[in-house]
mmCIF file of C-alpha atoms in Angstrom:
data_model
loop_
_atom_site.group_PDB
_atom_site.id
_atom_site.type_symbol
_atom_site.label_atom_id
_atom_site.label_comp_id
_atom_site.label_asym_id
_atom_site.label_seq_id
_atom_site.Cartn_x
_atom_site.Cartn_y
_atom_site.Cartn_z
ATOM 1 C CA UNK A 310 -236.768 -39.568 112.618
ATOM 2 C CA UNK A 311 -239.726 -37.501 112.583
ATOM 3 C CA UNK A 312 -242.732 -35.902 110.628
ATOM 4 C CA UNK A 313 -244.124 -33.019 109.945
ATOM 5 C CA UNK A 314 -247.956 -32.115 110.226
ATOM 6 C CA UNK A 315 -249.289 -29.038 109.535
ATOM 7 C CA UNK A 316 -246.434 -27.408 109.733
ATOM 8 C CA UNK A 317 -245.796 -29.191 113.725
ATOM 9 C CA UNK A 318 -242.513 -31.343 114.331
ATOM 10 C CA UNK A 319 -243.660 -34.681 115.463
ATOM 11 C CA UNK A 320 -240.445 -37.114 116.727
ATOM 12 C CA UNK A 321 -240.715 -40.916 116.611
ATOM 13 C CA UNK A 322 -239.973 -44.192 114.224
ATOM 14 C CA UNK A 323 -241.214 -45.642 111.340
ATOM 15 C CA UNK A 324 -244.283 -47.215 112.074
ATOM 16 C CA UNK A 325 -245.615 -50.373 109.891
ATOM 17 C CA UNK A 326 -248.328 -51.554 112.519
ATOM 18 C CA UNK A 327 -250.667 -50.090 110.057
ATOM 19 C CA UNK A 328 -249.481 -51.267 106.857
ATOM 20 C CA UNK A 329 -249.721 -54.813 107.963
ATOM 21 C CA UNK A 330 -245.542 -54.673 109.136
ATOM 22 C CA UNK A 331 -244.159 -53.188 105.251
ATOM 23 C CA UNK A 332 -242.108 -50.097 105.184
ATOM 24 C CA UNK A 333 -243.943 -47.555 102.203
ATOM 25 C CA UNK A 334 -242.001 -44.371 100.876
ATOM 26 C CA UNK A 335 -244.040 -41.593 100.738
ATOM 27 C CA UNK A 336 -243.859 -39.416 97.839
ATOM 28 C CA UNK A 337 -241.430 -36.288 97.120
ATOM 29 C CA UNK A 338 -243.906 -33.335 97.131
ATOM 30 C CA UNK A 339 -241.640 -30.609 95.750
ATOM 31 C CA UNK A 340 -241.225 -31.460 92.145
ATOM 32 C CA UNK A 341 -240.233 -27.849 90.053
ATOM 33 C CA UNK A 342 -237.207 -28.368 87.692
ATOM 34 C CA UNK A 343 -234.487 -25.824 87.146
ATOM 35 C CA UNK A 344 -233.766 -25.673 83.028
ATOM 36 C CA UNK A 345 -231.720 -24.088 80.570
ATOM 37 C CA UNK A 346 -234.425 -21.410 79.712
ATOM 38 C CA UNK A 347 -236.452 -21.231 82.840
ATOM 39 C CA UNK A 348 -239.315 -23.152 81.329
ATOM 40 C CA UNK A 349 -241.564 -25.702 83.165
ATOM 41 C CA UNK A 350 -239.955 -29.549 83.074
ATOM 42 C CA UNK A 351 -242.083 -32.712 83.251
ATOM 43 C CA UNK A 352 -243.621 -31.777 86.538
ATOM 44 C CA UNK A 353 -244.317 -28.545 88.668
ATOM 45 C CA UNK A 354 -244.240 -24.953 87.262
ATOM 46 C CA UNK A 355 -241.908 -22.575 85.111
ATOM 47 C CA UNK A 356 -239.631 -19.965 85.820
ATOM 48 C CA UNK A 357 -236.302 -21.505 87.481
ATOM 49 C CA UNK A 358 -233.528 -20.932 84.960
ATOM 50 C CA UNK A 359 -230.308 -22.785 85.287
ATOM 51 C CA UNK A 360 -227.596 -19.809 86.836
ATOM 52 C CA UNK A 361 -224.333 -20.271 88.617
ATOM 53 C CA UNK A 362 -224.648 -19.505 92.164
ATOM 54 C CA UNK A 363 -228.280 -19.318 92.179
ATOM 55 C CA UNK A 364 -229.589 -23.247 93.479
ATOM 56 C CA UNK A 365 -227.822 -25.006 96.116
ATOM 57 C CA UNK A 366 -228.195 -28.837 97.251
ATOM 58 C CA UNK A 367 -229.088 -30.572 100.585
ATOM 59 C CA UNK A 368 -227.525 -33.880 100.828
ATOM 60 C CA UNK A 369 -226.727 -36.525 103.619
ATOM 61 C CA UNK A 370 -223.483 -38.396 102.407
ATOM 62 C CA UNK A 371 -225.488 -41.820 103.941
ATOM 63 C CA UNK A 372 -228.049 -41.243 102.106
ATOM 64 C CA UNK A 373 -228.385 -43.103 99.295
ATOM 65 C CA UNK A 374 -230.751 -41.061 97.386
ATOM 66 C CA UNK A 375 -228.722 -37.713 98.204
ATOM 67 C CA UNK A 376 -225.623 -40.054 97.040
ATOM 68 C CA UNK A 377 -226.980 -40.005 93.547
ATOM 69 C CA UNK A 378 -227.846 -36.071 93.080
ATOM 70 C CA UNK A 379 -223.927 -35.451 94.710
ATOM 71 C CA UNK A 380 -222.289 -38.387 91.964
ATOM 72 C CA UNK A 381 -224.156 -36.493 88.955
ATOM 73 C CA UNK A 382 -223.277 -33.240 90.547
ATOM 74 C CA UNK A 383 -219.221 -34.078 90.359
ATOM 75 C CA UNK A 384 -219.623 -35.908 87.131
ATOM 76 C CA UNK A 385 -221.151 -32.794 85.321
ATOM 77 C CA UNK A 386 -218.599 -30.335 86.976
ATOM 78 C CA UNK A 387 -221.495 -28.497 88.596
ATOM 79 C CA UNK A 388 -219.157 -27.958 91.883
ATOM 80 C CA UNK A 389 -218.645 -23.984 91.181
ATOM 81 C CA UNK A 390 -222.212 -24.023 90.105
ATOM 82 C CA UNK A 391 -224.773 -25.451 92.728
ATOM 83 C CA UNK A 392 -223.148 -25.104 96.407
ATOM 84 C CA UNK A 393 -224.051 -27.966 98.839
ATOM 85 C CA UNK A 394 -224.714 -28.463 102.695
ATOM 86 C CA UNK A 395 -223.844 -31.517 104.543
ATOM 87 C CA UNK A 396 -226.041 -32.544 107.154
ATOM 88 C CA UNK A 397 -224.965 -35.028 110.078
ATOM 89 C CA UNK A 398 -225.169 -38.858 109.419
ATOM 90 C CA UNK A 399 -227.666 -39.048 112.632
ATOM 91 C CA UNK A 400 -231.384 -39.259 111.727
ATOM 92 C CA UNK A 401 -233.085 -38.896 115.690
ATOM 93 C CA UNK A 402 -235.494 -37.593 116.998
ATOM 94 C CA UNK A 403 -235.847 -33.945 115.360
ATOM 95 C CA UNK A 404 -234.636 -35.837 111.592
ATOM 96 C CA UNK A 405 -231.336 -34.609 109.989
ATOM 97 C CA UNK A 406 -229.661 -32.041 111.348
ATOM 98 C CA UNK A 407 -226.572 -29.751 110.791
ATOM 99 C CA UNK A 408 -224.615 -31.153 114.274
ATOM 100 C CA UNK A 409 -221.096 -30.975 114.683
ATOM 101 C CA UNK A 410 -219.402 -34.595 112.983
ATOM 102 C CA UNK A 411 -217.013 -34.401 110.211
ATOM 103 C CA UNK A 412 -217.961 -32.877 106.880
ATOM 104 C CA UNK A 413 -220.871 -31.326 107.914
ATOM 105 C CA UNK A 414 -221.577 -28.235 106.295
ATOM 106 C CA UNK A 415 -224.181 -24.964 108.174
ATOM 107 C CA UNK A 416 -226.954 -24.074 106.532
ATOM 108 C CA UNK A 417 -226.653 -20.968 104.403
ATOM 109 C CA UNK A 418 -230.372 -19.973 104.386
ATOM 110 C CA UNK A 419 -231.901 -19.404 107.746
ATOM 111 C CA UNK A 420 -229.133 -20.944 109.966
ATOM 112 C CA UNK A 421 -231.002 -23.862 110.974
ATOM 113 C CA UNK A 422 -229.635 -26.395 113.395
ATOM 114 C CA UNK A 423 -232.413 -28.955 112.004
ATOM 115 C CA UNK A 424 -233.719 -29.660 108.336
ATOM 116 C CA UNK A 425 -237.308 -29.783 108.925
ATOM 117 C CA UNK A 426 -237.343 -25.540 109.851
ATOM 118 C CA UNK A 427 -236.432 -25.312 106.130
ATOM 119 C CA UNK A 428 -239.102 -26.754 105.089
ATOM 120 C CA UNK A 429 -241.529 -24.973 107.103
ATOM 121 C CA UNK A 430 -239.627 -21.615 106.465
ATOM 122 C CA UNK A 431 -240.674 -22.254 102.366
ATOM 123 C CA UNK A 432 -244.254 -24.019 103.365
ATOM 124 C CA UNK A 433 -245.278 -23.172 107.150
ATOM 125 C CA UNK A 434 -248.353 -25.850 106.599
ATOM 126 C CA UNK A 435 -245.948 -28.755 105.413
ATOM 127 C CA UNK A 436 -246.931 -31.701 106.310
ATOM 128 C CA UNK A 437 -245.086 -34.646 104.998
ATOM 129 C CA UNK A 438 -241.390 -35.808 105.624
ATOM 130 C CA UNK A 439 -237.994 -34.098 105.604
ATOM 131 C CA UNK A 440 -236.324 -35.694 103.584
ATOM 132 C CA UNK A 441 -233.070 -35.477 101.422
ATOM 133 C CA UNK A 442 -231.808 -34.099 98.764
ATOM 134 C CA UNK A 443 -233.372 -30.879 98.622
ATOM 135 C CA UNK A 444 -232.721 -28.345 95.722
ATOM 136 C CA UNK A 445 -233.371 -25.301 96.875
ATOM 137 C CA UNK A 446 -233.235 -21.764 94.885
ATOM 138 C CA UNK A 447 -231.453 -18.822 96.989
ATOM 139 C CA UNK A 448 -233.044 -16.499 95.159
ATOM 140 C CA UNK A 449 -236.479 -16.815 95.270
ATOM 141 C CA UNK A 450 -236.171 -18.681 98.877
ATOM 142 C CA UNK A 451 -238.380 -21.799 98.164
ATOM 143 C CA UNK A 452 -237.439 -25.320 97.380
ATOM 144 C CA UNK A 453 -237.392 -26.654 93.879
ATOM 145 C CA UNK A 454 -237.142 -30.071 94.420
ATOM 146 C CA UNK A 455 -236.392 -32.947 96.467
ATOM 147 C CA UNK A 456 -236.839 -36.223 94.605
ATOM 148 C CA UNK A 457 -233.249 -37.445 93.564
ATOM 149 C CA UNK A 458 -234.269 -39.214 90.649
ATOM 150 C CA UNK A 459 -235.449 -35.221 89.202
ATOM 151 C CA UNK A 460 -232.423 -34.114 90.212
ATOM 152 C CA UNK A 461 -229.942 -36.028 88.666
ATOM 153 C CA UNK A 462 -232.039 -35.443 85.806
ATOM 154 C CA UNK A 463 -231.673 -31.887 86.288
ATOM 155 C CA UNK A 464 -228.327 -31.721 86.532
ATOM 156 C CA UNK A 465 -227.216 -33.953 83.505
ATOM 157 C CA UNK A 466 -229.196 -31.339 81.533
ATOM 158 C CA UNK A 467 -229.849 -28.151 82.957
ATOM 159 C CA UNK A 468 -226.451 -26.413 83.720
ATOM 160 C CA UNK A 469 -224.426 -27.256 79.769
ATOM 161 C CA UNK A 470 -224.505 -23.796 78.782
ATOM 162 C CA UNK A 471 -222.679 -22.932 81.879
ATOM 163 C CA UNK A 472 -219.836 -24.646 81.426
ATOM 164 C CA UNK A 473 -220.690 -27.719 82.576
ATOM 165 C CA UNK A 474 -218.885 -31.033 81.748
ATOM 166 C CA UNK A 475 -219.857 -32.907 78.893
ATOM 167 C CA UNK A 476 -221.954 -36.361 78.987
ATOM 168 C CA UNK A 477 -225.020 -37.622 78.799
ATOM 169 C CA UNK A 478 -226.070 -39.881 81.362
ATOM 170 C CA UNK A 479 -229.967 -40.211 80.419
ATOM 171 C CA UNK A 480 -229.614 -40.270 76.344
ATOM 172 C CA UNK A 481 -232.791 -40.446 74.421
ATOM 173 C CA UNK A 482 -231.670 -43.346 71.779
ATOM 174 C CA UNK A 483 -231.002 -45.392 75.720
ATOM 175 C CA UNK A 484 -234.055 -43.951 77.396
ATOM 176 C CA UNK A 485 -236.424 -46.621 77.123
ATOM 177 C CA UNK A 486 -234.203 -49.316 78.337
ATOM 178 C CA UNK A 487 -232.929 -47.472 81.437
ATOM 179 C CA UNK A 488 -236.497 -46.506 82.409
ATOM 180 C CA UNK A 489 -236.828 -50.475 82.300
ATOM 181 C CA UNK A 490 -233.675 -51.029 84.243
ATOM 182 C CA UNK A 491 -234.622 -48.300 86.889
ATOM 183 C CA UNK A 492 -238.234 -49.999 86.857
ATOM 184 C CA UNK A 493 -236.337 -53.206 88.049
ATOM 185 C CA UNK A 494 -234.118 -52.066 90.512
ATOM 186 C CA UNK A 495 -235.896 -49.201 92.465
ATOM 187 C CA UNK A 496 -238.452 -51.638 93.641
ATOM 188 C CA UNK A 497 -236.730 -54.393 94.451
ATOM 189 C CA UNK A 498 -232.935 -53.148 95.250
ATOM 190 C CA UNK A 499 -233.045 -49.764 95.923
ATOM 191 C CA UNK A 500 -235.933 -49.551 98.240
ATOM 192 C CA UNK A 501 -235.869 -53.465 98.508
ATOM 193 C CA UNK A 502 -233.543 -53.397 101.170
ATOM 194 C CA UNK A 503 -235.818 -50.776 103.261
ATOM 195 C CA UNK A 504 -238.392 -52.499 103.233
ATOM 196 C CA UNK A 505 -236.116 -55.829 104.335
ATOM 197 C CA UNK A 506 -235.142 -53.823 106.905
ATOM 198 C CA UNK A 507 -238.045 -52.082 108.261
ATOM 199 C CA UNK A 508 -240.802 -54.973 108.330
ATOM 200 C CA UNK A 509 -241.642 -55.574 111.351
ATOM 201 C CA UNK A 510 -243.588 -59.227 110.084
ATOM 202 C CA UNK A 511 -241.646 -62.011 109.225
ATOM 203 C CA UNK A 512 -243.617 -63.037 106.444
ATOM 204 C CA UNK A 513 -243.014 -59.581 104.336
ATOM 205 C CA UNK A 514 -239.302 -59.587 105.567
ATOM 206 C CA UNK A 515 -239.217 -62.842 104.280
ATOM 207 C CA UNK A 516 -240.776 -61.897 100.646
ATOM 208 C CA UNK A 517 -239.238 -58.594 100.601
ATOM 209 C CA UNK A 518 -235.190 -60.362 101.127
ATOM 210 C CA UNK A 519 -236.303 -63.141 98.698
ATOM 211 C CA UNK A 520 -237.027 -60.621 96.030
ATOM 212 C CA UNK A 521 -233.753 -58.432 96.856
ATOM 213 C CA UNK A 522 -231.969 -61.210 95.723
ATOM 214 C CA UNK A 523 -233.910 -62.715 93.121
ATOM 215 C CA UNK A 524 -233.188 -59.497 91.262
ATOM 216 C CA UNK A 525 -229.342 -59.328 92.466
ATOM 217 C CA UNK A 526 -229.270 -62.869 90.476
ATOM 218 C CA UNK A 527 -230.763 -61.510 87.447
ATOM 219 C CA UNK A 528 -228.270 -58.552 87.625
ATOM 220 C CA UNK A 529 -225.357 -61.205 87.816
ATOM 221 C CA UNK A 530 -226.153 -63.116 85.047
ATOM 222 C CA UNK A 531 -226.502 -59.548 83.069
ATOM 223 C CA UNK A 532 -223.499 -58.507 83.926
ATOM 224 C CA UNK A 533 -221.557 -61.453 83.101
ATOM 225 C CA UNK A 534 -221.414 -59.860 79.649
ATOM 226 C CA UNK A 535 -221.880 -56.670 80.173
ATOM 227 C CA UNK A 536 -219.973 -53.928 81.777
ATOM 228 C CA UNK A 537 -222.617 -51.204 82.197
ATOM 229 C CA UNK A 538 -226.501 -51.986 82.612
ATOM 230 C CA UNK A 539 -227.671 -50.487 79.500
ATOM 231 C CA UNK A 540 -225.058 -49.683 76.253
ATOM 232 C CA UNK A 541 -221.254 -49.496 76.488
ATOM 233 C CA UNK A 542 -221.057 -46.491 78.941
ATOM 234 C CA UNK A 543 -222.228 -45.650 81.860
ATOM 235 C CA UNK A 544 -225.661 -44.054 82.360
ATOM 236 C CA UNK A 545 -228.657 -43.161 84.936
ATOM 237 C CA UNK A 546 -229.016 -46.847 85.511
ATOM 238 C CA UNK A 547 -225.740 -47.344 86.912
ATOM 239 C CA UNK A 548 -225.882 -44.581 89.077
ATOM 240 C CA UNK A 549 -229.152 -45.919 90.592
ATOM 241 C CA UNK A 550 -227.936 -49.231 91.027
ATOM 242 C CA UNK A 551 -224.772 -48.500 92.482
ATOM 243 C CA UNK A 552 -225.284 -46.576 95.273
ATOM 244 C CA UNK A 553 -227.430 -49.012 97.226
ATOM 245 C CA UNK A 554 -224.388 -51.793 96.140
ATOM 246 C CA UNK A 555 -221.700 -49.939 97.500
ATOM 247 C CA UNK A 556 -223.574 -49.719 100.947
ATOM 248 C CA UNK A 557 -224.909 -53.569 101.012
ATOM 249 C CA UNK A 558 -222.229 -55.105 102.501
ATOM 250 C CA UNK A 559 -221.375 -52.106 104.943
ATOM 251 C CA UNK A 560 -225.044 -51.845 106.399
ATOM 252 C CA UNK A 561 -227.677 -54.019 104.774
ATOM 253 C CA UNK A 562 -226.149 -56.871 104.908
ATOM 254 C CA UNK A 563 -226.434 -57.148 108.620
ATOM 255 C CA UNK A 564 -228.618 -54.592 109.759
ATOM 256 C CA UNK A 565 -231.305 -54.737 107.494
ATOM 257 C CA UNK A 566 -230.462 -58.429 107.681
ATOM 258 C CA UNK A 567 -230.302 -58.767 103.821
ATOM 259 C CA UNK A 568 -227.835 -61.346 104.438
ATOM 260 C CA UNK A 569 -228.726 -64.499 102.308
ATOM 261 C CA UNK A 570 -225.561 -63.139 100.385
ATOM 262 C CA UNK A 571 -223.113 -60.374 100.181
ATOM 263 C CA UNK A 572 -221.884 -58.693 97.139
ATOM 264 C CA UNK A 573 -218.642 -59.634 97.036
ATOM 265 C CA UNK A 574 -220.160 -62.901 96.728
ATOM 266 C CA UNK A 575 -221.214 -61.794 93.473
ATOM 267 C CA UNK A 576 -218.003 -62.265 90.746
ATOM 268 C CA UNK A 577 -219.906 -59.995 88.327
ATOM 269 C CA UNK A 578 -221.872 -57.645 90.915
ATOM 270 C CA UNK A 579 -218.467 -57.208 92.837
ATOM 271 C CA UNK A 580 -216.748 -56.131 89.767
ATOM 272 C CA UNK A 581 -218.911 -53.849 88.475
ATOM 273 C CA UNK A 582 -219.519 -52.066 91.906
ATOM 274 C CA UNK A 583 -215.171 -51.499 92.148
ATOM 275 C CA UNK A 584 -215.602 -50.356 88.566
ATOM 276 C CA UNK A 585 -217.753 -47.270 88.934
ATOM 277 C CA UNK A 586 -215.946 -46.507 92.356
ATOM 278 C CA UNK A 587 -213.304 -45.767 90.503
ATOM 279 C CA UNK A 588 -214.508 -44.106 87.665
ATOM 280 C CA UNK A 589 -213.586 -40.192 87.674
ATOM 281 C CA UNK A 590 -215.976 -38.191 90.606
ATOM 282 C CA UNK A 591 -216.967 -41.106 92.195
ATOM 283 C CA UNK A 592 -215.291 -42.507 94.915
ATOM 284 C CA UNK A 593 -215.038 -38.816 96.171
ATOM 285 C CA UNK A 594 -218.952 -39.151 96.845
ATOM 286 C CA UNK A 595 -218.505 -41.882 99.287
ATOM 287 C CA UNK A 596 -218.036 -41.932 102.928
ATOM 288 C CA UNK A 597 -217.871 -44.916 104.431
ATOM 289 C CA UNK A 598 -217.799 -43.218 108.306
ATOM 290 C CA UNK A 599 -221.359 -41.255 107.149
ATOM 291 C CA UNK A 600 -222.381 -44.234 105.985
ATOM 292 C CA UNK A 601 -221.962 -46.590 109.035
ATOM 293 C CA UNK A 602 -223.032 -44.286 111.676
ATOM 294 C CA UNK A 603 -226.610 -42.961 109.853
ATOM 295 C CA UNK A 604 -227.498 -46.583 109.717
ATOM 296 C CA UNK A 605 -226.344 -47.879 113.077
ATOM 297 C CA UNK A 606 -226.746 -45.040 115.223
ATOM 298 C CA UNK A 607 -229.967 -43.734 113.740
ATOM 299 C CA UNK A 608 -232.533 -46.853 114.005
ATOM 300 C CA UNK A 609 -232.493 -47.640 117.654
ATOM 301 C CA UNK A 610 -235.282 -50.464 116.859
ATOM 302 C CA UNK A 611 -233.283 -52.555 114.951
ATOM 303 C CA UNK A 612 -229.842 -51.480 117.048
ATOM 304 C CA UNK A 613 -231.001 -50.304 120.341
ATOM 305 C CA UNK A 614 -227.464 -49.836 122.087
ATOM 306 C CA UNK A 615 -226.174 -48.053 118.848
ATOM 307 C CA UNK A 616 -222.579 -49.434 118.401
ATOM 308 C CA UNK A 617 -221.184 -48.777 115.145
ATOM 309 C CA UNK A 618 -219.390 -52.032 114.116
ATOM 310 C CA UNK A 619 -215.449 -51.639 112.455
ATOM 311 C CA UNK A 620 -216.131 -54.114 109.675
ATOM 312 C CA UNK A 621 -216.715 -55.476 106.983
ATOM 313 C CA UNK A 622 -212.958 -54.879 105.626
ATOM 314 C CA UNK A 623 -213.719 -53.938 101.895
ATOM 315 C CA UNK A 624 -210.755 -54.075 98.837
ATOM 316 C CA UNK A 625 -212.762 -52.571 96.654
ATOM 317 C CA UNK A 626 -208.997 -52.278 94.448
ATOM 318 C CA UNK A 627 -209.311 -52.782 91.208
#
């Protein structure tokens, strides 16, 4: 892991011994948006027009967060569009990096064996973390964004004059009830499980798990009559939801010891996480071998001797 200051690499862990043992996400600081016409989006400035070939995407296929900006990518047919690079599952001591393991993809911009150079190549002052996805524009050599819930949002939008599949996964008559879904789950699910798994007190590990599932129950009994989160299709929601599900019983059930129950233990939970697998452009996104070995060979605190266990045995058939 790792932060930047001032533009200086500095290696080491997450540290909580200042925030009373409770893991806090910092903020994404590069917030531009790429639209149809070039024009300035919700946040950050004007002038980054949707083109083929001109943006390309960062992602880590562990990550989460990245997960999301790669499942809207496929869904929208944005493939030809926005180019990707694949960074290595590991997260040590100099953060993500492009080292040799399966998938992994160079970087096309300045060659860099790390991700944090990048950062300081578009901001040499950066100070903050390196984090991913990261949206970055080839042509003007700077990064547009790198907060994943902007960039899915950029993508169901920006690119449907360019050919772009059709769909709508953030539509305006649904808006206000998937920013109330997302308002439930990124707190408590999404980064729930983080901050499950990186409290170093056992009272906020204790509170933080408790409200992980609290919220999984609510879910259940939601989905008991439902097959998406908000309408008859899915949307945003889903996609938020679902990528921290189809990693909880891989990784956060036992490493981040969210373990009071697993999702398969969850009749309508289970179901709806094999559902969208399988949905067209999904399952594609997923790697279960990038998943495993970011988690369990990255956070030497909570698995000191590394070893990447074989299980769980999922049948996530339909």
């Amino acid at each position: 892991m790792g932060i930047l200051i001032d533009g200086k690499w500095h290696a080491g862990e997450i540290d909580t011994k200042k925030t009373g043992g409770r893991f806090i996400k910092k903020d994404s600081q590069f917030r531009n948006w790429i639209t149809k016409d070039g024009s300035a989006g919700p946040t950050g400035s004007s002038g980054f027009k949707a083109q083929a070939g001109r943006y390309h995407l960062y992602v880590s296929l562990a990550c989460p967060w990245a997960n999301r900006t790669l499942i809207v990518r496929t869904l929208k047919g944005l493939e030809e569009l926005v180019s990707i690079s694949i960074v290595s599952p590991y997260l040590l001591d100099n953060g993500w990096s492009f080292d040799s393991f399966k998938k992994v993809t160079a970087d096309p911009v300045i060659g860099a064996k790390y991700l944090y150079p990048l950062y300081t190549h578009v901001d040499p002052h950066y100070s903050g973390s390196v984090t991913v996805p990261v949206l970055y524009d080839l042509v003007e050599d700077k990064i547009i964004n790198n907060e994943s819930s902007e960039i899915i949002r950029i993508f169901n939008t920006a690119f449907d004059d360019l050919g772009a599949k059709p769909g709508n996964y953030y539509p305006e008559e649904l808006q206000k009830e998937i920013d109330e879904m997302n308002d439930l789950i990124y707190p408590n699910v999404n980064l729930g499980v983080y901050k499950a798994g990186f409290a170093t007190s056992q009272t906020v590990y204790e509170r933080e798990v408790k409200r992980i599932f609290t919220v999984l129950d609510q879910l259940e009994e939601h989905l008991a009559d439902h097959d998406y989160l908000v309408g008859d299709r899915l949307t945003e929601a889903d996609i938020h939801l679902f990528t921290t599900l189809i990693r909880f019983d891989s990784v956060y059930y036992g490493h981040f010891k969210c373990n009071i129950k697993q999702i398969v233990n969850y009749p309508n939970l289970w179901r709806y996480t094999r559902k969208i697998y399988h949905l067209p452009a999904i399952k594609e996104t997923i790697d279960f071998e990038h998943i495993k070995h970011h988690y369990y060979g990255s956070h030497k605190k909570i698995n000191p001797n590394g070893i990447i266990p074989l299980g769980p045995d999922l049948d996530l058939s339909l």
